[in-house]
Amino acid sequence: SDLNNFEARFYLGKSKQALKKDDEAINAFKEVVKIKPEHADANFELGNIYYGRKDYDTALPFYQRAVKTNFRDPKMLMALGDNYSAMKKDDYAIVQYLKVEEFDKTNADAIYKTGLAYITIGNSIAARQTAQRLQKVDAEKAKKLTEVDIIYRWAWFFILYFVFILLIASFGLVAEF
């Protein structure tokens, strides 16, 4: 009986989610994964609800289960990557975005987010290489990625320069005016 009802529960969850009744949707989706833990769509929707609440730690295992079951779905891989990125785990996010690109070489969002993650972890060379790949797919996004990389590098330069000046000043090496 439960096995026959899990799809109905899934669609009940989708309906509640559409009505912005997320707590009720969560209950319905959790009933589905209790019956069928590998139900990719129910896990994915649970991840989406928790991600929307900025509860990335709770969203993570649901996205991971969805991707484990449906490992070629770009939408699910992107969501897992975005969740990792929100958790400041950009190296894990890069892996997910590269998987999307592996399945779809023209997915500009995946390539762009890969580049942003490389910038965040300080790998400008990989970010520039990613921008070159992106250039073939979406020139406008490639230009934006390159601009973000330049701004990020200049920001670090000014931060380090400011810290250097503070250090010099703290040791009294700057003449008083």
mmCIF file with all atom_site columns, C-alpha atoms in Angstrom:
data_model
loop_
_atom_site.group_PDB
_atom_site.id
_atom_site.type_symbol
_atom_site.label_atom_id
_atom_site.label_alt_id
_atom_site.label_comp_id
_atom_site.label_asym_id
_atom_site.label_entity_id
_atom_site.label_seq_id
_atom_site.pdbx_PDB_ins_code
_atom_site.Cartn_x
_atom_site.Cartn_y
_atom_site.Cartn_z
_atom_site.occupancy
_atom_site.B_iso_or_equiv
_atom_site.pdbx_formal_charge
_atom_site.auth_seq_id
_atom_site.auth_comp_id
_atom_site.auth_asym_id
_atom_site.auth_atom_id
_atom_site.pdbx_PDB_model_num
ATOM 1   C CA . SER A 1 1   ? 0.000  0.000  0.000   1.00 0.00 ? 1   SER A CA 1
ATOM 2   C CA . ASP A 1 2   ? 2.814  2.407  0.940   1.00 0.00 ? 2   ASP A CA 1
ATOM 3   C CA . LEU A 1 3   ? 4.662  1.550  -2.268  1.00 0.00 ? 3   LEU A CA 1
ATOM 4   C CA . ASN A 1 4   ? 1.617  2.514  -4.336  1.00 0.00 ? 4   ASN A CA 1
ATOM 5   C CA . ASN A 1 5   ? 1.223  5.809  -2.517  1.00 0.00 ? 5   ASN A CA 1
ATOM 6   C CA . PHE A 1 6   ? 4.739  7.210  -2.699  1.00 0.00 ? 6   PHE A CA 1
ATOM 7   C CA . GLU A 1 7   ? 4.228  8.834  -6.121  1.00 0.00 ? 7   GLU A CA 1
ATOM 8   C CA . ALA A 1 8   ? 0.955  10.390 -4.934  1.00 0.00 ? 8   ALA A CA 1
ATOM 9   C CA . ARG A 1 9   ? 2.842  11.704 -1.893  1.00 0.00 ? 9   ARG A CA 1
ATOM 10  C CA . PHE A 1 10  ? 5.518  13.114 -4.183  1.00 0.00 ? 10  PHE A CA 1
ATOM 11  C CA . TYR A 1 11  ? 2.928  15.058 -6.197  1.00 0.00 ? 11  TYR A CA 1
ATOM 12  C CA . LEU A 1 12  ? 1.249  16.191 -2.997  1.00 0.00 ? 12  LEU A CA 1
ATOM 13  C CA . GLY A 1 13  ? 4.646  17.560 -1.935  1.00 0.00 ? 13  GLY A CA 1
ATOM 14  C CA . LYS A 1 14  ? 5.037  19.329 -5.294  1.00 0.00 ? 14  LYS A CA 1
ATOM 15  C CA . SER A 1 15  ? 1.574  20.876 -4.879  1.00 0.00 ? 15  SER A CA 1
ATOM 16  C CA . LYS A 1 16  ? 2.329  22.063 -1.354  1.00 0.00 ? 16  LYS A CA 1
ATOM 17  C CA . GLN A 1 17  ? 5.655  23.442 -2.545  1.00 0.00 ? 17  GLN A CA 1
ATOM 18  C CA . ALA A 1 18  ? 3.917  25.364 -5.351  1.00 0.00 ? 18  ALA A CA 1
ATOM 19  C CA . LEU A 1 19  ? 1.554  26.840 -2.748  1.00 0.00 ? 19  LEU A CA 1
ATOM 20  C CA . LYS A 1 20  ? 4.580  27.940 -0.672  1.00 0.00 ? 20  LYS A CA 1
ATOM 21  C CA . LYS A 1 21  ? 3.586  25.522 2.099   1.00 0.00 ? 21  LYS A CA 1
ATOM 22  C CA . ASP A 1 22  ? 7.125  24.275 2.501   1.00 0.00 ? 22  ASP A CA 1
ATOM 23  C CA . ASP A 1 23  ? 6.681  22.559 5.870   1.00 0.00 ? 23  ASP A CA 1
ATOM 24  C CA . GLU A 1 24  ? 3.851  20.465 4.461   1.00 0.00 ? 24  GLU A CA 1
ATOM 25  C CA . ALA A 1 25  ? 5.895  19.779 1.316   1.00 0.00 ? 25  ALA A CA 1
ATOM 26  C CA . ILE A 1 26  ? 8.836  18.664 3.465   1.00 0.00 ? 26  ILE A CA 1
ATOM 27  C CA . ASN A 1 27  ? 6.582  16.186 5.298   1.00 0.00 ? 27  ASN A CA 1
ATOM 28  C CA . ALA A 1 28  ? 5.264  14.748 2.032   1.00 0.00 ? 28  ALA A CA 1
ATOM 29  C CA . PHE A 1 29  ? 8.725  14.448 0.452   1.00 0.00 ? 29  PHE A CA 1
ATOM 30  C CA . LYS A 1 30  ? 10.141 12.874 3.608   1.00 0.00 ? 30  LYS A CA 1
ATOM 31  C CA . GLU A 1 31  ? 7.390  10.257 3.504   1.00 0.00 ? 31  GLU A CA 1
ATOM 32  C CA . VAL A 1 32  ? 8.451  9.472  -0.065  1.00 0.00 ? 32  VAL A CA 1
ATOM 33  C CA . VAL A 1 33  ? 12.135 9.042  0.816   1.00 0.00 ? 33  VAL A CA 1
ATOM 34  C CA . LYS A 1 34  ? 11.189 6.983  3.861   1.00 0.00 ? 34  LYS A CA 1
ATOM 35  C CA . ILE A 1 35  ? 9.477  4.517  1.510   1.00 0.00 ? 35  ILE A CA 1
ATOM 36  C CA . LYS A 1 36  ? 11.967 4.900  -1.339  1.00 0.00 ? 36  LYS A CA 1
ATOM 37  C CA . PRO A 1 37  ? 15.262 6.492  -0.135  1.00 0.00 ? 37  PRO A CA 1
ATOM 38  C CA . GLU A 1 38  ? 16.712 6.622  -3.646  1.00 0.00 ? 38  GLU A CA 1
ATOM 39  C CA . HIS A 1 39  ? 13.816 8.717  -5.060  1.00 0.00 ? 39  HIS A CA 1
ATOM 40  C CA . ALA A 1 40  ? 15.931 11.357 -6.813  1.00 0.00 ? 40  ALA A CA 1
ATOM 41  C CA . ASP A 1 41  ? 13.169 13.909 -7.362  1.00 0.00 ? 41  ASP A CA 1
ATOM 42  C CA . ALA A 1 42  ? 11.928 13.870 -3.757  1.00 0.00 ? 42  ALA A CA 1
ATOM 43  C CA . ASN A 1 43  ? 15.491 14.200 -2.454  1.00 0.00 ? 43  ASN A CA 1
ATOM 44  C CA . PHE A 1 44  ? 16.125 17.001 -4.950  1.00 0.00 ? 44  PHE A CA 1
ATOM 45  C CA . GLU A 1 45  ? 13.001 18.919 -3.888  1.00 0.00 ? 45  GLU A CA 1
ATOM 46  C CA . LEU A 1 46  ? 13.926 18.541 -0.208  1.00 0.00 ? 46  LEU A CA 1
ATOM 47  C CA . GLY A 1 47  ? 17.358 19.918 -1.052  1.00 0.00 ? 47  GLY A CA 1
ATOM 48  C CA . ASN A 1 48  ? 15.759 22.831 -2.899  1.00 0.00 ? 48  ASN A CA 1
ATOM 49  C CA . ILE A 1 49  ? 13.517 23.730 0.031   1.00 0.00 ? 49  ILE A CA 1
ATOM 50  C CA . TYR A 1 50  ? 16.378 23.692 2.533   1.00 0.00 ? 50  TYR A CA 1
ATOM 51  C CA . TYR A 1 51  ? 18.645 25.536 0.088   1.00 0.00 ? 51  TYR A CA 1
ATOM 52  C CA . GLY A 1 52  ? 15.948 28.202 -0.266  1.00 0.00 ? 52  GLY A CA 1
ATOM 53  C CA . ARG A 1 53  ? 15.973 28.535 3.519   1.00 0.00 ? 53  ARG A CA 1
ATOM 54  C CA . LYS A 1 54  ? 19.768 28.914 3.402   1.00 0.00 ? 54  LYS A CA 1
ATOM 55  C CA . ASP A 1 55  ? 20.043 25.716 5.457   1.00 0.00 ? 55  ASP A CA 1
ATOM 56  C CA . TYR A 1 56  ? 22.851 24.342 3.314   1.00 0.00 ? 56  TYR A CA 1
ATOM 57  C CA . ASP A 1 57  ? 23.975 21.681 5.791   1.00 0.00 ? 57  ASP A CA 1
ATOM 58  C CA . THR A 1 58  ? 20.505 20.119 5.810   1.00 0.00 ? 58  THR A CA 1
ATOM 59  C CA . ALA A 1 59  ? 20.151 20.443 2.019   1.00 0.00 ? 59  ALA A CA 1
ATOM 60  C CA . LEU A 1 60  ? 23.468 18.711 1.319   1.00 0.00 ? 60  LEU A CA 1
ATOM 61  C CA . PRO A 1 61  ? 22.587 15.045 1.988   1.00 0.00 ? 61  PRO A CA 1
ATOM 62  C CA . PHE A 1 62  ? 19.360 15.369 -0.001  1.00 0.00 ? 62  PHE A CA 1
ATOM 63  C CA . TYR A 1 63  ? 21.219 16.770 -3.014  1.00 0.00 ? 63  TYR A CA 1
ATOM 64  C CA . GLN A 1 64  ? 23.905 14.105 -2.628  1.00 0.00 ? 64  GLN A CA 1
ATOM 65  C CA . ARG A 1 65  ? 21.286 11.320 -2.643  1.00 0.00 ? 65  ARG A CA 1
ATOM 66  C CA . ALA A 1 66  ? 19.551 12.850 -5.669  1.00 0.00 ? 66  ALA A CA 1
ATOM 67  C CA . VAL A 1 67  ? 22.839 13.001 -7.590  1.00 0.00 ? 67  VAL A CA 1
ATOM 68  C CA . LYS A 1 68  ? 23.839 9.499  -6.510  1.00 0.00 ? 68  LYS A CA 1
ATOM 69  C CA . THR A 1 69  ? 20.632 8.157  -8.074  1.00 0.00 ? 69  THR A CA 1
ATOM 70  C CA . ASN A 1 70  ? 20.501 10.493 -11.054 1.00 0.00 ? 70  ASN A CA 1
ATOM 71  C CA . PHE A 1 71  ? 24.176 11.280 -11.657 1.00 0.00 ? 71  PHE A CA 1
ATOM 72  C CA . ARG A 1 72  ? 23.775 12.583 -15.210 1.00 0.00 ? 72  ARG A CA 1
ATOM 73  C CA . ASP A 1 73  ? 21.125 15.210 -14.466 1.00 0.00 ? 73  ASP A CA 1
ATOM 74  C CA . PRO A 1 74  ? 22.707 18.654 -15.000 1.00 0.00 ? 74  PRO A CA 1
ATOM 75  C CA . LYS A 1 75  ? 20.011 20.355 -12.910 1.00 0.00 ? 75  LYS A CA 1
ATOM 76  C CA . MET A 1 76  ? 20.768 18.147 -9.892  1.00 0.00 ? 76  MET A CA 1
ATOM 77  C CA . LEU A 1 77  ? 24.542 18.413 -10.338 1.00 0.00 ? 77  LEU A CA 1
ATOM 78  C CA . MET A 1 78  ? 24.285 22.214 -10.587 1.00 0.00 ? 78  MET A CA 1
ATOM 79  C CA . ALA A 1 79  ? 22.163 22.358 -7.431  1.00 0.00 ? 79  ALA A CA 1
ATOM 80  C CA . LEU A 1 80  ? 24.702 20.253 -5.531  1.00 0.00 ? 80  LEU A CA 1
ATOM 81  C CA . GLY A 1 81  ? 27.494 22.482 -6.825  1.00 0.00 ? 81  GLY A CA 1
ATOM 82  C CA . ASP A 1 82  ? 25.604 25.628 -5.818  1.00 0.00 ? 82  ASP A CA 1
ATOM 83  C CA . ASN A 1 83  ? 25.012 24.174 -2.360  1.00 0.00 ? 83  ASN A CA 1
ATOM 84  C CA . TYR A 1 84  ? 28.724 23.411 -1.947  1.00 0.00 ? 84  TYR A CA 1
ATOM 85  C CA . SER A 1 85  ? 29.538 26.911 -3.139  1.00 0.00 ? 85  SER A CA 1
ATOM 86  C CA . ALA A 1 86  ? 27.130 28.419 -0.599  1.00 0.00 ? 86  ALA A CA 1
ATOM 87  C CA . MET A 1 87  ? 28.875 26.329 2.081   1.00 0.00 ? 87  MET A CA 1
ATOM 88  C CA . LYS A 1 88  ? 32.217 27.849 0.958   1.00 0.00 ? 88  LYS A CA 1
ATOM 89  C CA . LYS A 1 89  ? 33.361 24.425 -0.276  1.00 0.00 ? 89  LYS A CA 1
ATOM 90  C CA . ASP A 1 90  ? 34.324 25.689 -3.709  1.00 0.00 ? 90  ASP A CA 1
ATOM 91  C CA . ASP A 1 91  ? 36.653 22.793 -4.490  1.00 0.00 ? 91  ASP A CA 1
ATOM 92  C CA . TYR A 1 92  ? 33.682 20.408 -4.170  1.00 0.00 ? 92  TYR A CA 1
ATOM 93  C CA . ALA A 1 93  ? 31.511 22.811 -6.195  1.00 0.00 ? 93  ALA A CA 1
ATOM 94  C CA . ILE A 1 94  ? 34.075 22.782 -9.008  1.00 0.00 ? 94  ILE A CA 1
ATOM 95  C CA . VAL A 1 95  ? 33.837 18.977 -9.238  1.00 0.00 ? 95  VAL A CA 1
ATOM 96  C CA . GLN A 1 96  ? 30.051 19.157 -9.696  1.00 0.00 ? 96  GLN A CA 1
ATOM 97  C CA . TYR A 1 97  ? 30.192 21.975 -12.255 1.00 0.00 ? 97  TYR A CA 1
ATOM 98  C CA . LEU A 1 98  ? 32.856 20.103 -14.241 1.00 0.00 ? 98  LEU A CA 1
ATOM 99  C CA . LYS A 1 99  ? 30.597 17.015 -14.279 1.00 0.00 ? 99  LYS A CA 1
ATOM 100 C CA . VAL A 1 100 ? 27.834 19.145 -15.799 1.00 0.00 ? 100 VAL A CA 1
ATOM 101 C CA . GLU A 1 101 ? 30.260 20.427 -18.417 1.00 0.00 ? 101 GLU A CA 1
ATOM 102 C CA . GLU A 1 102 ? 31.364 16.848 -19.118 1.00 0.00 ? 102 GLU A CA 1
ATOM 103 C CA . PHE A 1 103 ? 27.769 15.926 -19.989 1.00 0.00 ? 103 PHE A CA 1
ATOM 104 C CA . ASP A 1 104 ? 26.987 19.243 -21.712 1.00 0.00 ? 104 ASP A CA 1
ATOM 105 C CA . LYS A 1 105 ? 29.925 21.164 -23.179 1.00 0.00 ? 105 LYS A CA 1
ATOM 106 C CA . THR A 1 106 ? 27.635 24.133 -23.952 1.00 0.00 ? 106 THR A CA 1
ATOM 107 C CA . ASN A 1 107 ? 26.315 24.690 -20.417 1.00 0.00 ? 107 ASN A CA 1
ATOM 108 C CA . ALA A 1 108 ? 27.487 28.279 -19.962 1.00 0.00 ? 108 ALA A CA 1
ATOM 109 C CA . ASP A 1 109 ? 26.211 28.500 -16.377 1.00 0.00 ? 109 ASP A CA 1
ATOM 110 C CA . ALA A 1 110 ? 28.271 25.482 -15.303 1.00 0.00 ? 110 ALA A CA 1
ATOM 111 C CA . ILE A 1 111 ? 31.398 26.803 -17.002 1.00 0.00 ? 111 ILE A CA 1
ATOM 112 C CA . TYR A 1 112 ? 30.888 30.292 -15.556 1.00 0.00 ? 112 TYR A CA 1
ATOM 113 C CA . LYS A 1 113 ? 30.338 28.965 -12.020 1.00 0.00 ? 113 LYS A CA 1
ATOM 114 C CA . THR A 1 114 ? 33.446 26.785 -12.377 1.00 0.00 ? 114 THR A CA 1
ATOM 115 C CA . GLY A 1 115 ? 35.414 29.925 -13.187 1.00 0.00 ? 115 GLY A CA 1
ATOM 116 C CA . LEU A 1 116 ? 33.944 31.824 -10.240 1.00 0.00 ? 116 LEU A CA 1
ATOM 117 C CA . ALA A 1 117 ? 34.823 28.975 -7.901  1.00 0.00 ? 117 ALA A CA 1
ATOM 118 C CA . TYR A 1 118 ? 38.390 28.936 -9.219  1.00 0.00 ? 118 TYR A CA 1
ATOM 119 C CA . ILE A 1 119 ? 38.605 32.680 -8.569  1.00 0.00 ? 119 ILE A CA 1
ATOM 120 C CA . THR A 1 120 ? 37.265 32.191 -5.036  1.00 0.00 ? 120 THR A CA 1
ATOM 121 C CA . ILE A 1 121 ? 39.925 29.603 -4.192  1.00 0.00 ? 121 ILE A CA 1
ATOM 122 C CA . GLY A 1 122 ? 42.601 31.839 -5.719  1.00 0.00 ? 122 GLY A CA 1
ATOM 123 C CA . ASN A 1 123 ? 43.403 29.807 -8.824  1.00 0.00 ? 123 ASN A CA 1
ATOM 124 C CA . SER A 1 124 ? 43.587 32.564 -11.446 1.00 0.00 ? 124 SER A CA 1
ATOM 125 C CA . ILE A 1 125 ? 45.247 30.340 -14.039 1.00 0.00 ? 125 ILE A CA 1
ATOM 126 C CA . ALA A 1 126 ? 42.377 27.818 -13.946 1.00 0.00 ? 126 ALA A CA 1
ATOM 127 C CA . ALA A 1 127 ? 39.883 30.716 -13.936 1.00 0.00 ? 127 ALA A CA 1
ATOM 128 C CA . ARG A 1 128 ? 41.467 32.148 -17.102 1.00 0.00 ? 128 ARG A CA 1
ATOM 129 C CA . GLN A 1 129 ? 41.462 28.725 -18.773 1.00 0.00 ? 129 GLN A CA 1
ATOM 130 C CA . THR A 1 130 ? 37.799 28.374 -17.853 1.00 0.00 ? 130 THR A CA 1
ATOM 131 C CA . ALA A 1 131 ? 37.078 31.825 -19.328 1.00 0.00 ? 131 ALA A CA 1
ATOM 132 C CA . GLN A 1 132 ? 38.706 30.651 -22.571 1.00 0.00 ? 132 GLN A CA 1
ATOM 133 C CA . ARG A 1 133 ? 36.396 27.598 -22.688 1.00 0.00 ? 133 ARG A CA 1
ATOM 134 C CA . LEU A 1 134 ? 33.451 29.841 -21.889 1.00 0.00 ? 134 LEU A CA 1
ATOM 135 C CA . GLN A 1 135 ? 34.382 32.219 -24.720 1.00 0.00 ? 135 GLN A CA 1
ATOM 136 C CA . LYS A 1 136 ? 33.414 29.508 -27.226 1.00 0.00 ? 136 LYS A CA 1
ATOM 137 C CA . VAL A 1 137 ? 29.988 29.080 -25.601 1.00 0.00 ? 137 VAL A CA 1
ATOM 138 C CA . ASP A 1 138 ? 28.984 32.525 -24.310 1.00 0.00 ? 138 ASP A CA 1
ATOM 139 C CA . ALA A 1 139 ? 31.269 35.463 -25.033 1.00 0.00 ? 139 ALA A CA 1
ATOM 140 C CA . GLU A 1 140 ? 29.353 37.831 -22.750 1.00 0.00 ? 140 GLU A CA 1
ATOM 141 C CA . LYS A 1 141 ? 29.668 35.543 -19.717 1.00 0.00 ? 141 LYS A CA 1
ATOM 142 C CA . ALA A 1 142 ? 33.344 34.979 -20.551 1.00 0.00 ? 142 ALA A CA 1
ATOM 143 C CA . LYS A 1 143 ? 33.926 38.742 -20.508 1.00 0.00 ? 143 LYS A CA 1
ATOM 144 C CA . LYS A 1 144 ? 32.100 39.027 -17.171 1.00 0.00 ? 144 LYS A CA 1
ATOM 145 C CA . LEU A 1 145 ? 34.166 36.170 -15.693 1.00 0.00 ? 145 LEU A CA 1
ATOM 146 C CA . THR A 1 146 ? 37.399 37.818 -16.829 1.00 0.00 ? 146 THR A CA 1
ATOM 147 C CA . GLU A 1 147 ? 36.304 41.119 -15.264 1.00 0.00 ? 147 GLU A CA 1
ATOM 148 C CA . VAL A 1 148 ? 35.479 39.400 -11.961 1.00 0.00 ? 148 VAL A CA 1
ATOM 149 C CA . ASP A 1 149 ? 38.919 37.741 -11.994 1.00 0.00 ? 149 ASP A CA 1
ATOM 150 C CA . ILE A 1 150 ? 40.656 41.088 -12.564 1.00 0.00 ? 150 ILE A CA 1
ATOM 151 C CA . ILE A 1 151 ? 38.630 42.840 -9.854  1.00 0.00 ? 151 ILE A CA 1
ATOM 152 C CA . TYR A 1 152 ? 39.300 39.998 -7.422  1.00 0.00 ? 152 TYR A CA 1
ATOM 153 C CA . ARG A 1 153 ? 43.054 40.112 -8.062  1.00 0.00 ? 153 ARG A CA 1
ATOM 154 C CA . TRP A 1 154 ? 43.158 43.903 -7.669  1.00 0.00 ? 154 TRP A CA 1
ATOM 155 C CA . ALA A 1 155 ? 41.128 43.677 -4.458  1.00 0.00 ? 155 ALA A CA 1
ATOM 156 C CA . TRP A 1 156 ? 43.672 41.232 -3.029  1.00 0.00 ? 156 TRP A CA 1
ATOM 157 C CA . PHE A 1 157 ? 46.495 43.515 -4.112  1.00 0.00 ? 157 PHE A CA 1
ATOM 158 C CA . PHE A 1 158 ? 44.975 46.488 -2.260  1.00 0.00 ? 158 PHE A CA 1
ATOM 159 C CA . ILE A 1 159 ? 44.219 44.398 0.822   1.00 0.00 ? 159 ILE A CA 1
ATOM 160 C CA . LEU A 1 160 ? 47.819 43.157 0.959   1.00 0.00 ? 160 LEU A CA 1
ATOM 161 C CA . TYR A 1 161 ? 49.131 46.686 0.328   1.00 0.00 ? 161 TYR A CA 1
ATOM 162 C CA . PHE A 1 162 ? 46.958 48.027 3.167   1.00 0.00 ? 162 PHE A CA 1
ATOM 163 C CA . VAL A 1 163 ? 48.135 45.267 5.538   1.00 0.00 ? 163 VAL A CA 1
ATOM 164 C CA . PHE A 1 164 ? 51.736 46.012 4.579   1.00 0.00 ? 164 PHE A CA 1
ATOM 165 C CA . ILE A 1 165 ? 51.267 49.728 5.376   1.00 0.00 ? 165 ILE A CA 1
ATOM 166 C CA . LEU A 1 166 ? 49.662 48.837 8.714   1.00 0.00 ? 166 LEU A CA 1
ATOM 167 C CA . LEU A 1 167 ? 52.566 46.558 9.580   1.00 0.00 ? 167 LEU A CA 1
ATOM 168 C CA . ILE A 1 168 ? 55.080 49.245 8.737   1.00 0.00 ? 168 ILE A CA 1
ATOM 169 C CA . ALA A 1 169 ? 53.134 51.785 10.764  1.00 0.00 ? 169 ALA A CA 1
ATOM 170 C CA . SER A 1 170 ? 52.867 49.428 13.738  1.00 0.00 ? 170 SER A CA 1
ATOM 171 C CA . PHE A 1 171 ? 56.643 49.044 13.835  1.00 0.00 ? 171 PHE A CA 1
ATOM 172 C CA . GLY A 1 172 ? 57.071 52.781 13.725  1.00 0.00 ? 172 GLY A CA 1
ATOM 173 C CA . LEU A 1 173 ? 58.856 52.709 10.378  1.00 0.00 ? 173 LEU A CA 1
ATOM 174 C CA . VAL A 1 174 ? 56.721 55.481 8.927   1.00 0.00 ? 174 VAL A CA 1
ATOM 175 C CA . ALA A 1 175 ? 57.941 58.972 9.642   1.00 0.00 ? 175 ALA A CA 1
ATOM 176 C CA . GLU A 1 176 ? 55.482 61.212 11.455  1.00 0.00 ? 176 GLU A CA 1
ATOM 177 C CA . PHE A 1 177 ? 54.356 64.291 9.588   1.00 0.00 ? 177 PHE A CA 1
#
